[in-house]
Structures are given as C-alpha cells and as structure tokens.
PDB file of C-alpha atoms in Angstrom:
ATOM      1  CA  MET A 178      37.419   0.436  35.649  1.00 40.00           C
ATOM      2  CA  LYS A 179      34.883  -0.772  33.088  1.00 43.00           C
ATOM      3  CA  LYS A 180      36.361  -1.979  29.821  1.00 44.00           C
ATOM      4  CA  ASN A 181      35.067  -0.564  26.572  1.00 42.00           C
ATOM      5  CA  TYR A 182      33.627  -3.651  24.873  1.00 41.00           C
ATOM      6  CA  PHE A 183      31.650  -1.679  22.323  1.00 43.00           C
ATOM      7  CA  ARG A 184      34.054   0.223  20.143  1.00 45.00           C
ATOM      8  CA  GLN A 185      31.503   0.797  17.386  1.00 47.00           C
ATOM      9  CA  ARG A 186      29.282   3.789  17.837  1.00 46.00           C
ATOM     10  CA  ASP A 187      25.561   3.717  17.022  1.00 48.00           C
ATOM     11  CA  TRP A 188      26.042   6.237  14.258  1.00 48.00           C
ATOM     12  CA  ILE A 189      28.020   6.243  11.039  1.00 51.00           C
ATOM     13  CA  PRO A 190      31.653   5.314  11.687  1.00 51.00           C
ATOM     14  CA  ARG A 191      34.408   7.823  11.142  1.00 52.00           C
ATOM     15  CA  THR A 192      37.841   6.896   9.826  1.00 49.00           C
ATOM     16  CA  SER A 193      39.605   8.110  12.967  1.00 46.00           C
ATOM     17  CA  GLU A 194      37.689   5.744  15.267  1.00 47.00           C
ATOM     18  CA  VAL A 195      38.545   2.215  16.228  1.00 44.00           C
ATOM     19  CA  ILE A 196      35.852  -0.060  14.877  1.00 45.00           C
ATOM     20  CA  ARG A 197      34.915  -3.473  16.235  1.00 49.00           C
ATOM     21  CA  GLU A 198      34.950  -6.639  14.184  1.00 56.00           C
ATOM     22  CA  GLU A 199      31.222  -7.221  14.587  1.00 76.00           C
ATOM     23  CA  CYS A 200      28.324  -6.488  12.279  1.00 87.00           C
ATOM     24  CA  LEU A 201      27.467  -2.895  11.492  1.00 88.00           C
ATOM     25  CA  ASP A 202      23.950  -1.571  11.746  1.00 89.00           C
ATOM     26  CA  ALA A 203      22.154  -1.225   8.399  1.00 89.00           C
ATOM     27  CA  GLU A 204      22.722   2.523   8.077  1.00 91.00           C
ATOM     28  CA  SER A 205      26.455   2.275   8.763  1.00 90.00           C
ATOM     29  CA  LEU A 206      26.844  -0.692   6.418  1.00 92.00           C
ATOM     30  CA  GLU A 207      25.175   1.240   3.607  1.00 93.00           C
ATOM     31  CA  PHE A 208      27.401   4.250   4.311  1.00 93.00           C
ATOM     32  CA  VAL A 209      30.568   2.127   4.163  1.00 92.00           C
ATOM     33  CA  LEU A 210      29.512   0.548   0.871  1.00 92.00           C
ATOM     34  CA  LEU A 211      28.374   3.779  -0.778  1.00 92.00           C
ATOM     35  CA  SER A 212      31.532   5.636   0.220  1.00 92.00           C
ATOM     36  CA  ALA A 213      33.946   2.773  -0.630  1.00 91.00           C
ATOM     37  CA  GLN A 214      35.447   4.518  -3.658  1.00 91.00           C
ATOM     38  CA  ARG A 215      35.850   7.856  -1.908  1.00 93.00           C
ATOM     39  CA  ASN A 216      37.048   6.423   1.393  1.00 91.00           C
ATOM     40  CA  ARG A 217      38.947   3.236   0.627  1.00 92.00           C
ATOM     41  CA  ALA A 218      40.568   3.055   4.092  1.00 90.00           C
ATOM     42  CA  LEU A 219      37.181   2.884   5.809  1.00 88.00           C
ATOM     43  CA  TYR A 220      36.001   0.126   3.475  1.00 90.00           C
ATOM     44  CA  GLU A 221      39.193  -1.865   4.011  1.00 90.00           C
ATOM     45  CA  LYS A 222      38.571  -1.882   7.773  1.00 88.00           C
ATOM     46  CA  PHE A 223      35.367  -3.836   7.151  1.00 89.00           C
ATOM     47  CA  GLU A 224      36.242  -5.759   4.008  1.00 88.00           C
ATOM     48  CA  ASP A 225      37.284  -9.036   5.669  1.00 87.00           C
ATOM     49  CA  HIS A 226      34.243  -9.031   7.916  1.00 88.00           C
ATOM     50  CA  LEU A 227      31.847  -8.248   5.065  1.00 87.00           C
ATOM     51  CA  LEU A 228      33.270 -11.092   2.987  1.00 87.00           C
ATOM     52  CA  THR A 229      33.085 -13.703   5.752  1.00 89.00           C
ATOM     53  CA  CYS A 230      29.971 -12.819   7.763  1.00 90.00           C
ATOM     54  CA  GLU A 231      26.833 -14.488   6.398  1.00 91.00           C
ATOM     55  CA  ARG A 232      24.558 -11.894   8.040  1.00 91.00           C
ATOM     56  CA  CYS A 233      26.444  -8.990   6.467  1.00 91.00           C
ATOM     57  CA  MET A 234      26.574 -10.736   3.082  1.00 92.00           C
ATOM     58  CA  ARG A 235      22.755 -11.069   3.186  1.00 93.00           C
ATOM     59  CA  ARG A 236      22.465  -7.377   4.022  1.00 93.00           C
ATOM     60  CA  VAL A 237      24.840  -6.437   1.189  1.00 93.00           C
ATOM     61  CA  ARG A 238      22.832  -8.575  -1.261  1.00 94.00           C
ATOM     62  CA  GLY A 239      19.647  -6.890  -0.018  1.00 94.00           C
ATOM     63  CA  LEU A 240      21.142  -3.448  -0.559  1.00 94.00           C
ATOM     64  CA  ALA A 241      22.327  -4.449  -4.027  1.00 94.00           C
ATOM     65  CA  THR A 242      18.822  -5.667  -4.887  1.00 96.00           C
ATOM     66  CA  TYR A 243      17.289  -2.441  -3.552  1.00 95.00           C
ATOM     67  CA  TYR A 244      19.597  -0.238  -5.644  1.00 95.00           C
ATOM     68  CA  ARG A 245      19.115  -2.425  -8.730  1.00 96.00           C
ATOM     69  CA  ILE A 246      15.313  -2.061  -8.419  1.00 95.00           C
ATOM     70  CA  LEU A 247      15.653   1.669  -7.743  1.00 93.00           C
ATOM     71  CA  GLU A 248      17.823   2.118 -10.838  1.00 95.00           C
ATOM     72  CA  SER A 249      15.344   0.258 -13.041  1.00 94.00           C
ATOM     73  CA  GLU A 250      12.445   2.304 -11.644  1.00 90.00           C
ATOM     74  CA  LEU A 251      14.296   5.551 -12.321  1.00 91.00           C
ATOM     75  CA  GLN A 252      14.771   4.506 -15.951  1.00 93.00           C
ATOM     76  CA  ARG A 253      11.028   4.133 -16.482  1.00 91.00           C
ATOM     77  CA  PRO A 254       8.970   7.183 -17.481  1.00 92.00           C
ATOM     78  CA  ALA A 255       6.857   8.703 -14.735  1.00 89.00           C
ATOM     79  CA  SER A 256       3.130   8.176 -15.021  1.00 90.00           C
ATOM     80  CA  PRO A 257       0.927  11.263 -15.545  1.00 91.00           C
ATOM     81  CA  ARG A 258      -0.675  10.602 -12.168  1.00 93.00           C
ATOM     82  CA  LEU A 259       2.725  10.707 -10.475  1.00 89.00           C
ATOM     83  CA  VAL A 260       3.659  13.912 -12.316  1.00 90.00           C
ATOM     84  CA  GLU A 261       0.411  15.527 -11.138  1.00 92.00           C
ATOM     85  CA  LEU A 262       1.103  14.460  -7.538  1.00 91.00           C
ATOM     86  CA  ALA A 263       4.602  15.948  -7.741  1.00 89.00           C
ATOM     87  CA  ARG A 264       3.175  19.230  -9.062  1.00 91.00           C
ATOM     88  CA  THR A 265       0.672  19.490  -6.213  1.00 89.00           C
ATOM     89  CA  LEU A 266       3.415  18.795  -3.674  1.00 90.00           C
ATOM     90  CA  ALA A 267       5.676  21.411  -5.242  1.00 88.00           C
ATOM     91  CA  GLU A 268       3.012  24.137  -5.171  1.00 77.00           C
ATOM     92  CA  PRO A 269       3.422  26.572  -2.298  1.00 76.00           C
ATOM     93  CA  VAL A 270       0.832  26.233   0.446  1.00 68.00           C
ATOM     94  CA  GLU A 271      -0.991  29.443   1.284  1.00 63.00           C
TER      95      GLU A 271
END
C-alpha cells in the first residue's frame, strides 16, 4: 500500500485536515496569514514553521511589502484618467 507522503493539498488548507510541516504554496500561505485572527488554530499549526523557515519568512516579508504598498496606494487620490477608465468599464455594454 502506498504511503501518503503529501498530506498538504494543493488548495487552501482546512482546519480539519492534517497538514505537513513543509512550505505552503503562496496562495495557502496568504490565506493562513490573512485569516490568522479569525482562525487562530489554523495559524498555530503553521506558526513554528513560518518562524523558522527562511523561504517562508521571505514570502511573508514579500506579502507584507505588497500589502504595505497597496495600502499606501489606496490612500492616494485617484487620477482623473483612472476615474474615467473606471467609468467606461462600469458602463453597460450594448
């Protein structure tokens, strides 16, 4: 009988699943971090790994940089050109 060496699924992990001690894919890592306050048990399953794995720490720093840049961009006023583009995209196509 073949052993199940890959306990992590390729999609976002669920709290009821057994999760391996290896690196998560980028989408799952972001999900774990963004839902850490709502789902503390899921975060705690990965906490030790995230704090000791250099690859995951780089990914976490990259995500933090991305969200910091996104937040600063959202604070800036939209240019008139961008507003016009949004209006044309929002108009119904006939």
